Amino acid sequence: ACFKYPIEPSPTDVILGRGAGPNNHSGNRRFRDLVSIHRAEYSLAKKFEKKKIARRIVAAIRRGNPPGRFLKRDLVSRHFFEVDDNEAVAKASNSLRLEKVDLTQDKVSSPRLEARSVSPDLERNCTSTASDKSL
């Protein structure tokens, strides 16, 4: 990765990676909330619809107020850099697949998923718009 300047993650950014740092970051918590909202829809969707759902999540993060970015840490320089749409959509798709929804029990099959209250603003930012239909 080529860096013009070091990027400092903001509270609305999603940090790609593993461990407590990315997991506890406020942007990652918001991202997981958006994924939780769309997980049932994703599990019922046809293959071609699944990518659209993942793109809506990425768009909601990037269009947020303030906007968020998807960042990854370079292993050599240790600086953060912004990933492209393909990698951000892949992250969203993978997160949507992680826990399967049991539609008969109205539960998620992973005990790791925490119950979170979702604010109306968060729900509103992630609803489908006419421009999302073209994704």
mmCIF file of C-alpha atoms in Angstrom:
data_model
loop_
_atom_site.group_PDB
_atom_site.id
_atom_site.type_symbol
_atom_site.label_atom_id
_atom_site.label_comp_id
_atom_site.label_asym_id
_atom_site.label_seq_id
_atom_site.Cartn_x
_atom_site.Cartn_y
_atom_site.Cartn_z
ATOM 1 C CA ALA A 1 0.000 0.000 0.000
ATOM 2 C CA CYS A 2 1.158 3.503 -0.797
ATOM 3 C CA PHE A 3 0.595 6.232 1.787
ATOM 4 C CA LYS A 4 0.465 9.971 1.201
ATOM 5 C CA TYR A 5 -0.108 10.589 4.898
ATOM 6 C CA PRO A 6 -0.922 8.439 7.917
ATOM 7 C CA ILE A 7 -4.661 7.909 8.413
ATOM 8 C CA GLU A 8 -5.966 8.120 11.949
ATOM 9 C CA PRO A 9 -9.169 6.075 12.426
ATOM 10 C CA SER A 10 -12.216 8.129 13.370
ATOM 11 C CA PRO A 11 -15.042 6.854 15.597
ATOM 12 C CA THR A 12 -17.187 6.126 12.513
ATOM 13 C CA ASP A 13 -14.533 4.100 10.644
ATOM 14 C CA VAL A 14 -14.671 0.309 10.386
ATOM 15 C CA ILE A 15 -11.294 -1.275 11.123
ATOM 16 C CA LEU A 16 -10.657 -4.554 9.322
ATOM 17 C CA GLY A 17 -8.772 -7.077 11.381
ATOM 18 C CA ARG A 18 -9.048 -9.294 14.403
ATOM 19 C CA GLY A 19 -8.718 -8.792 18.117
ATOM 20 C CA ALA A 20 -9.940 -6.464 20.822
ATOM 21 C CA GLY A 21 -8.851 -3.240 19.090
ATOM 22 C CA PRO A 22 -11.037 -3.526 15.998
ATOM 23 C CA ASN A 23 -13.735 -5.432 17.873
ATOM 24 C CA ASN A 24 -14.232 -2.668 20.454
ATOM 25 C CA HIS A 25 -13.961 0.255 18.017
ATOM 26 C CA SER A 26 -17.205 2.286 17.858
ATOM 27 C CA GLY A 27 -17.354 2.149 14.047
ATOM 28 C CA ASN A 28 -17.091 -1.636 14.163
ATOM 29 C CA ARG A 29 -19.896 -1.823 16.733
ATOM 30 C CA ARG A 30 -22.095 0.271 14.424
ATOM 31 C CA PHE A 31 -21.124 -1.975 11.499
ATOM 32 C CA ARG A 32 -22.138 -5.088 13.495
ATOM 33 C CA ASP A 33 -25.478 -3.452 14.322
ATOM 34 C CA LEU A 34 -26.124 -2.865 10.611
ATOM 35 C CA VAL A 35 -25.155 -6.464 9.854
ATOM 36 C CA SER A 36 -27.570 -7.691 12.552
ATOM 37 C CA ILE A 37 -30.400 -5.674 11.000
ATOM 38 C CA HIS A 38 -29.838 -7.303 7.591
ATOM 39 C CA ARG A 39 -28.792 -10.836 8.557
ATOM 40 C CA ALA A 40 -32.244 -12.443 8.223
ATOM 41 C CA GLU A 41 -32.856 -10.754 4.863
ATOM 42 C CA TYR A 42 -29.419 -11.928 3.690
ATOM 43 C CA SER A 43 -29.997 -15.530 4.740
ATOM 44 C CA LEU A 44 -33.234 -15.655 2.690
ATOM 45 C CA ALA A 45 -31.857 -13.804 -0.344
ATOM 46 C CA LYS A 46 -30.873 -15.335 -3.676
ATOM 47 C CA LYS A 47 -27.158 -15.275 -4.481
ATOM 48 C CA PHE A 48 -27.367 -12.204 -6.754
ATOM 49 C CA GLU A 49 -29.307 -10.271 -4.071
ATOM 50 C CA LYS A 50 -26.767 -10.973 -1.328
ATOM 51 C CA LYS A 51 -24.113 -8.693 -2.823
ATOM 52 C CA LYS A 52 -26.666 -5.854 -3.031
ATOM 53 C CA ILE A 53 -27.383 -6.216 0.679
ATOM 54 C CA ALA A 54 -23.662 -6.115 1.508
ATOM 55 C CA ARG A 55 -23.250 -3.028 -0.709
ATOM 56 C CA ARG A 56 -26.106 -1.284 1.126
ATOM 57 C CA ILE A 57 -24.288 -1.805 4.424
ATOM 58 C CA VAL A 58 -21.035 -0.405 2.980
ATOM 59 C CA ALA A 59 -22.929 2.563 1.518
ATOM 60 C CA ALA A 60 -24.644 3.235 4.868
ATOM 61 C CA ILE A 61 -21.258 3.406 6.631
ATOM 62 C CA ARG A 62 -19.747 5.633 3.936
ATOM 63 C CA ARG A 63 -22.810 7.933 3.808
ATOM 64 C CA GLY A 64 -23.070 8.245 7.568
ATOM 65 C CA ASN A 65 -23.015 11.561 9.368
ATOM 66 C CA PRO A 66 -20.091 11.841 9.759
ATOM 67 C CA PRO A 67 -19.070 9.391 7.041
ATOM 68 C CA GLY A 68 -17.086 6.278 7.866
ATOM 69 C CA ARG A 69 -14.315 4.506 5.998
ATOM 70 C CA PHE A 70 -13.156 0.881 5.874
ATOM 71 C CA LEU A 71 -9.547 0.833 7.087
ATOM 72 C CA LYS A 72 -6.859 -1.813 7.267
ATOM 73 C CA ARG A 73 -3.449 -1.650 8.958
ATOM 74 C CA ASP A 74 -0.374 -2.179 6.801
ATOM 75 C CA LEU A 75 1.730 -4.880 8.480
ATOM 76 C CA VAL A 76 5.054 -3.239 7.592
ATOM 77 C CA SER A 77 4.468 0.476 8.179
ATOM 78 C CA ARG A 78 1.711 -0.079 10.812
ATOM 79 C CA HIS A 79 -0.237 2.810 9.201
ATOM 80 C CA PHE A 80 -3.901 2.524 8.316
ATOM 81 C CA PHE A 81 -5.088 2.733 4.717
ATOM 82 C CA GLU A 82 -8.556 2.792 3.197
ATOM 83 C CA VAL A 83 -9.628 -0.353 1.349
ATOM 84 C CA ASP A 84 -11.542 -0.303 -1.925
ATOM 85 C CA ASP A 85 -15.241 -1.092 -2.348
ATOM 86 C CA ASN A 86 -14.566 -4.720 -3.269
ATOM 87 C CA GLU A 87 -12.767 -5.429 -0.006
ATOM 88 C CA ALA A 88 -15.364 -3.512 2.030
ATOM 89 C CA VAL A 89 -18.221 -5.460 0.389
ATOM 90 C CA ALA A 90 -16.331 -8.726 1.001
ATOM 91 C CA LYS A 91 -16.047 -7.776 4.701
ATOM 92 C CA ALA A 92 -19.791 -7.070 4.881
ATOM 93 C CA SER A 93 -20.652 -10.317 3.061
ATOM 94 C CA ASN A 94 -18.440 -12.343 5.370
ATOM 95 C CA SER A 95 -19.963 -10.713 8.451
ATOM 96 C CA LEU A 96 -23.474 -11.418 7.165
ATOM 97 C CA ARG A 97 -22.561 -15.110 6.717
ATOM 98 C CA LEU A 98 -20.898 -15.587 10.105
ATOM 99 C CA GLU A 99 -23.961 -16.380 12.179
ATOM 100 C CA LYS A 100 -26.920 -18.139 10.627
ATOM 101 C CA VAL A 101 -30.414 -17.032 11.542
ATOM 102 C CA ASP A 102 -32.797 -19.721 12.772
ATOM 103 C CA LEU A 103 -36.037 -18.396 11.304
ATOM 104 C CA THR A 104 -38.166 -21.039 13.045
ATOM 105 C CA GLN A 105 -36.955 -19.938 16.487
ATOM 106 C CA ASP A 106 -36.438 -16.252 15.603
ATOM 107 C CA LYS A 107 -32.935 -16.548 17.049
ATOM 108 C CA VAL A 108 -29.378 -16.356 15.837
ATOM 109 C CA SER A 109 -27.534 -19.636 16.303
ATOM 110 C CA SER A 110 -24.386 -18.093 17.766
ATOM 111 C CA PRO A 111 -24.251 -17.277 21.474
ATOM 112 C CA ARG A 112 -21.547 -14.691 20.678
ATOM 113 C CA LEU A 113 -24.081 -12.266 19.223
ATOM 114 C CA GLU A 114 -24.993 -9.673 21.826
ATOM 115 C CA ALA A 115 -28.454 -8.200 22.084
ATOM 116 C CA ARG A 116 -28.162 -4.553 21.107
ATOM 117 C CA SER A 117 -30.721 -1.837 20.828
ATOM 118 C CA VAL A 118 -30.610 -0.171 17.427
ATOM 119 C CA SER A 119 -31.289 3.538 17.242
ATOM 120 C CA PRO A 120 -33.877 4.836 14.739
ATOM 121 C CA ASP A 121 -31.107 6.885 13.074
ATOM 122 C CA LEU A 122 -29.074 3.744 12.457
ATOM 123 C CA GLU A 123 -32.064 1.941 10.965
ATOM 124 C CA ARG A 124 -32.917 4.957 8.778
ATOM 125 C CA ASN A 125 -29.331 5.193 7.438
ATOM 126 C CA CYS A 126 -29.477 1.622 6.218
ATOM 127 C CA THR A 127 -32.825 1.487 4.499
ATOM 128 C CA SER A 128 -32.890 0.866 0.783
ATOM 129 C CA THR A 129 -33.282 3.836 -1.526
ATOM 130 C CA ALA A 130 -33.951 4.083 -5.236
ATOM 131 C CA SER A 131 -30.234 4.613 -5.866
ATOM 132 C CA ASP A 132 -29.466 1.364 -3.998
ATOM 133 C CA LYS A 133 -31.549 -0.611 -6.496
ATOM 134 C CA SER A 134 -28.872 -0.007 -9.143
ATOM 135 C CA LEU A 135 -26.175 -1.663 -7.015
#
